[in-house]
JSON list of C-alpha atoms in Angstrom, two decimals:
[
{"chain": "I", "resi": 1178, "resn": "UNK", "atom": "CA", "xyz": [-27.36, -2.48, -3.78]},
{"chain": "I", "resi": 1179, "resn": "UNK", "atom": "CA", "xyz": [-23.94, -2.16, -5.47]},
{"chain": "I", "resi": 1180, "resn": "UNK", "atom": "CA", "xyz": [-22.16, -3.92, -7.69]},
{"chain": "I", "resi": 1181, "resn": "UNK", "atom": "CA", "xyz": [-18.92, -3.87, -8.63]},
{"chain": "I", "resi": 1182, "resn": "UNK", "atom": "CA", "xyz": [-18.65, -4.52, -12.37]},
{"chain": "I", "resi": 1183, "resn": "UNK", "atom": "CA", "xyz": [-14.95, -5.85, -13.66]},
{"chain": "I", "resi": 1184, "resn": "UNK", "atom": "CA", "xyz": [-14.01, -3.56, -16.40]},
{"chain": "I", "resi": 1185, "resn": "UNK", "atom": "CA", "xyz": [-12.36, -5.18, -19.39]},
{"chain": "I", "resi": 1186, "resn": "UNK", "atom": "CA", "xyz": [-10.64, -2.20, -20.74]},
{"chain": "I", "resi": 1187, "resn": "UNK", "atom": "CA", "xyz": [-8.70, -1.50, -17.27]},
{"chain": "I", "resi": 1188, "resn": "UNK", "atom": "CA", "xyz": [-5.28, -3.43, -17.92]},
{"chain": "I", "resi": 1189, "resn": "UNK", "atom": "CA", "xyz": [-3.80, -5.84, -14.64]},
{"chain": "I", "resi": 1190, "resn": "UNK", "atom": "CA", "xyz": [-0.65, -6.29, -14.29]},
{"chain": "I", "resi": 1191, "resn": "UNK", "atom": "CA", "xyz": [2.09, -7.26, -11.49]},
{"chain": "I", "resi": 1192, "resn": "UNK", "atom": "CA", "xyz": [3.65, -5.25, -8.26]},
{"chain": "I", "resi": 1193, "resn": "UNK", "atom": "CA", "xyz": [5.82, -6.61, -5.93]},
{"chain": "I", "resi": 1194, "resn": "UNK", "atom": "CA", "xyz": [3.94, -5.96, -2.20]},
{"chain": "I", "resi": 1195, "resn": "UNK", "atom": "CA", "xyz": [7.42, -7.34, 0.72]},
{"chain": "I", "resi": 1196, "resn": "UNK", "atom": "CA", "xyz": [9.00, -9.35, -2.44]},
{"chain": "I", "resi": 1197, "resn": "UNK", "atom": "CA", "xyz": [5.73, -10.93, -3.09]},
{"chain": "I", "resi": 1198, "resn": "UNK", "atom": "CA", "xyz": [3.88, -10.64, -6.55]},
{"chain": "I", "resi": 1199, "resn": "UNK", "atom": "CA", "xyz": [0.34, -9.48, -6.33]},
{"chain": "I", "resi": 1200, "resn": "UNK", "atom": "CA", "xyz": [-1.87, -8.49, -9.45]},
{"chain": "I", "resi": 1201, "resn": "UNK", "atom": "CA", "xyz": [-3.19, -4.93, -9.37]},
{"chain": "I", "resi": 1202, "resn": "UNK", "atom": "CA", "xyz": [-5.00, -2.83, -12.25]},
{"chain": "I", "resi": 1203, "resn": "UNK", "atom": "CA", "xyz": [-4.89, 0.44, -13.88]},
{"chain": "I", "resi": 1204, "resn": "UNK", "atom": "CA", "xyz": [-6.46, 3.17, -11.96]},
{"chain": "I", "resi": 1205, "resn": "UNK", "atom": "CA", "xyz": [-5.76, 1.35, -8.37]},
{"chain": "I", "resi": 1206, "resn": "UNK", "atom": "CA", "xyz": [-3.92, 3.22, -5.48]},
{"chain": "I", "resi": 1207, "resn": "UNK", "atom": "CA", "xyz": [-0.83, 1.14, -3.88]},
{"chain": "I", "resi": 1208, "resn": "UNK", "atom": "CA", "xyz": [-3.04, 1.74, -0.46]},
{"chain": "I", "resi": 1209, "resn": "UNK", "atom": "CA", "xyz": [-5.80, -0.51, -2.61]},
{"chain": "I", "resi": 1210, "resn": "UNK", "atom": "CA", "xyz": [-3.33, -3.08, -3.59]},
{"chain": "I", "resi": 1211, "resn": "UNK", "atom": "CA", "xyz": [-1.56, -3.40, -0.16]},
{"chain": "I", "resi": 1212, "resn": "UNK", "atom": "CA", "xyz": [-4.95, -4.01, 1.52]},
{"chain": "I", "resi": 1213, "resn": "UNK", "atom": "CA", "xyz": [-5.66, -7.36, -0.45]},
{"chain": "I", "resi": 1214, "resn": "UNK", "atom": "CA", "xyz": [-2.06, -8.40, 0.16]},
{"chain": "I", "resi": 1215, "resn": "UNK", "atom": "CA", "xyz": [-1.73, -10.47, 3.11]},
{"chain": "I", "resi": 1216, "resn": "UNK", "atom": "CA", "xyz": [-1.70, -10.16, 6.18]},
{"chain": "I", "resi": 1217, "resn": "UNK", "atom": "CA", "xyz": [-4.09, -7.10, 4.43]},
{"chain": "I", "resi": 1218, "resn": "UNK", "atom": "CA", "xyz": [-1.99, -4.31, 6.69]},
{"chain": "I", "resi": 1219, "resn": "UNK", "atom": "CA", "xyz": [-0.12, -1.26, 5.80]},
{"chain": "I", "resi": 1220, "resn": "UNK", "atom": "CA", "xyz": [2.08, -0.99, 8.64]},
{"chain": "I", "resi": 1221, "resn": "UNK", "atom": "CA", "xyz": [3.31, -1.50, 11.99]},
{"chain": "I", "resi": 1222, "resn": "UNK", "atom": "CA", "xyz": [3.77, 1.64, 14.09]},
{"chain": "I", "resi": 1223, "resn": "UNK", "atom": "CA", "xyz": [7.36, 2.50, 14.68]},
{"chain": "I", "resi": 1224, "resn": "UNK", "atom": "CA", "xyz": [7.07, 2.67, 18.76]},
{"chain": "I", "resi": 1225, "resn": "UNK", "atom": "CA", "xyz": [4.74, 0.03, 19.43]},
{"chain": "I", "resi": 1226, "resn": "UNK", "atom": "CA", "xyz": [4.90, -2.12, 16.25]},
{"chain": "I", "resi": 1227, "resn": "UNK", "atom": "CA", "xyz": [1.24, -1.84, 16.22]},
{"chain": "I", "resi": 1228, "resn": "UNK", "atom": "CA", "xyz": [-0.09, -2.93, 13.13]},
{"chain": "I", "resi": 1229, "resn": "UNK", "atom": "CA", "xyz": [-1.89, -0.54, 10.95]},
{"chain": "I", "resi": 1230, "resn": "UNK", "atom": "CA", "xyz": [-4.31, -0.42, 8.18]},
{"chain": "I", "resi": 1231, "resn": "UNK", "atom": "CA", "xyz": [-4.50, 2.88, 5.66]},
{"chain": "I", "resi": 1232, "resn": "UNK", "atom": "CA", "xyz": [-7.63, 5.16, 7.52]},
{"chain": "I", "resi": 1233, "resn": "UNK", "atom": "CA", "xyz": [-8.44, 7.95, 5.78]},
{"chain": "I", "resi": 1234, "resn": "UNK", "atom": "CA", "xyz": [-7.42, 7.17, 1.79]},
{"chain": "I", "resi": 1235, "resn": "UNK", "atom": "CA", "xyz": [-7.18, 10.91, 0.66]},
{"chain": "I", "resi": 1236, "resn": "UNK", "atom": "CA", "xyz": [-4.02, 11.87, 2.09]},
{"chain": "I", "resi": 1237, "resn": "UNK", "atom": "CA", "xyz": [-4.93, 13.41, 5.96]},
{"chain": "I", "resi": 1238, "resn": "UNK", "atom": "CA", "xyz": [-3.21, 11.09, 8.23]},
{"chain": "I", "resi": 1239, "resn": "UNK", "atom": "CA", "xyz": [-0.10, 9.04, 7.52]},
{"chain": "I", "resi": 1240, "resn": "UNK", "atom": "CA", "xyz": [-1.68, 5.02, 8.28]},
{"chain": "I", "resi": 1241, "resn": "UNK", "atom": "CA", "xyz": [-0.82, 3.88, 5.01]},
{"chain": "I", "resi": 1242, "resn": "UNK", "atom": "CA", "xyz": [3.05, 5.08, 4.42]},
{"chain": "I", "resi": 1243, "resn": "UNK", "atom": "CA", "xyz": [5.26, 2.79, 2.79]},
{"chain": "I", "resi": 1244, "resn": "UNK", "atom": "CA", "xyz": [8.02, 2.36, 0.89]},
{"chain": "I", "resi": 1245, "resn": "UNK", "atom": "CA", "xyz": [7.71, 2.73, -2.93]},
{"chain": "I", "resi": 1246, "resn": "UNK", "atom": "CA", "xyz": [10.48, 2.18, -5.62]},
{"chain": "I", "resi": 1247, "resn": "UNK", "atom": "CA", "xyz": [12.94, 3.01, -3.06]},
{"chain": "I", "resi": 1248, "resn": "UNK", "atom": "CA", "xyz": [11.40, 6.20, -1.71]},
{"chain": "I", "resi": 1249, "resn": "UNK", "atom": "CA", "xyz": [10.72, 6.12, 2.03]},
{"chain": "I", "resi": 1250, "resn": "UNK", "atom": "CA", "xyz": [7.34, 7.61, 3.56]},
{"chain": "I", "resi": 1251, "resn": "UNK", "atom": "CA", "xyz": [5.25, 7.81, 0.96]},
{"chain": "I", "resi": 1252, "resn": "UNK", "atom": "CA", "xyz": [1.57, 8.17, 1.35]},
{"chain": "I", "resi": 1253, "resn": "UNK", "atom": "CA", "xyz": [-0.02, 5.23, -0.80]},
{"chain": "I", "resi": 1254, "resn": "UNK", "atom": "CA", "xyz": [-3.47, 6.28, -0.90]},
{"chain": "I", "resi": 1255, "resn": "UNK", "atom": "CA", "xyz": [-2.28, 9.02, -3.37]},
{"chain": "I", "resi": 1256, "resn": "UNK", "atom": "CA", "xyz": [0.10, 7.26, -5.59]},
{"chain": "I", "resi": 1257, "resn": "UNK", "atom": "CA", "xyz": [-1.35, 5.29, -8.65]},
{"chain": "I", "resi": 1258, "resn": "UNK", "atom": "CA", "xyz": [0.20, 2.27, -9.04]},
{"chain": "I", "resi": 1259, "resn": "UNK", "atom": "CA", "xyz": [2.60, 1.11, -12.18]},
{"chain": "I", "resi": 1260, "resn": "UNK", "atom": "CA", "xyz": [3.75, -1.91, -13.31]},
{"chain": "I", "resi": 1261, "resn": "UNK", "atom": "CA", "xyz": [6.59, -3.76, -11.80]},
{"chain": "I", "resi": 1262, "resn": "UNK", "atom": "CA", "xyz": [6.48, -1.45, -8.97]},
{"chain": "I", "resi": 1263, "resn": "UNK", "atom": "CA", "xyz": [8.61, -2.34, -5.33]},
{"chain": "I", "resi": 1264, "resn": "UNK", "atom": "CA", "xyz": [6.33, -1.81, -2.39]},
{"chain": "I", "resi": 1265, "resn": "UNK", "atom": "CA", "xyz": [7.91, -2.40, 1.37]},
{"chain": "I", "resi": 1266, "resn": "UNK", "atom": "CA", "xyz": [5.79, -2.23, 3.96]},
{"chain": "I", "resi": 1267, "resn": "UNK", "atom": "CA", "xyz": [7.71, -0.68, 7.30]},
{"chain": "I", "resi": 1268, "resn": "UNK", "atom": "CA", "xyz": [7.94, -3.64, 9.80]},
{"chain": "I", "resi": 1269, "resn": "UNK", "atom": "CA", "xyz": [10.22, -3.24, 13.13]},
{"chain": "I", "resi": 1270, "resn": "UNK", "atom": "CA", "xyz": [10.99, -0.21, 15.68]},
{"chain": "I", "resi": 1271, "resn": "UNK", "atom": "CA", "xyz": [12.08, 2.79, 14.04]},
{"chain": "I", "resi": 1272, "resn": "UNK", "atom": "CA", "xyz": [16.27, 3.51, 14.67]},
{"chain": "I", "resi": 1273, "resn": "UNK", "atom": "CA", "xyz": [18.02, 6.68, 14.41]},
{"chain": "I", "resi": 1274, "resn": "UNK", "atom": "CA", "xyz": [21.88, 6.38, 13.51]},
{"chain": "I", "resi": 1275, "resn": "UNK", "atom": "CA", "xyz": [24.10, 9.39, 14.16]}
]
C-alpha cells in the first residue's frame, strides 16, 4: 500500500485555473493542478465539445492542452507550474477567421 506523505519543504502557492484561484505546490504539473479543479477536466474537444481529461501525462497525445500565461496550445503535463500563473481551459467550437 501507498501513501502519499505531504512534504513540508515543497512550498503552495496560488494559480488562477478559468479565473478561479486554486492552491498548487512546487514540483506539480498544470495537468496535476487542472485535474483537482472543478469540473476536474482539461478540455472540451473543438468539433464535438466533448469534454476531455489529460491521458497520457508525458507529452504523446494532446488531451490536456490549454492555455497558459497567454500562450495557446500548450501541453500541461510538461509545464511546471509557477506562482500566479493564468490557466484557460479551451471551452466552445474551434473558429477560424480569415
Amino acid at each position: 500500500m501507498f501513501k502519499q506523505l505531504a512534504d513540508p519543504a515543497r512550498r503552495s502557492f496560488s494559480v488562477f485555473i478559468d479565473g478561479a484561484e486554486v492552491s498548487a505546490r512546487d514540483g506539480e504539473t498544470v495537468a496535476a493542478v487542472i485535474l483537482r479543479a472543478p469540473p476536474h477536466i482539461a478540455r472540451h474537444t473543438p468539433v464535438k465539445e466533448t469534454p476531455r481529461a489529460p491521458f497520457c501525462l508525458m507529452g504523446v497525445c494532446f488531451d490536456c492542452l490549454a492555455t497558459v500565461d497567454g500562450e495557446t496550445s500548450v501541453q500541461t503535463c510538461l509545464v511546471e507550474v509557477q506562482p500566479g500563473m493564468k490557466i484557460e481551459r479551451p471551452v466552445g467550437k474551434l473558429r477560424i477567421t480569415l
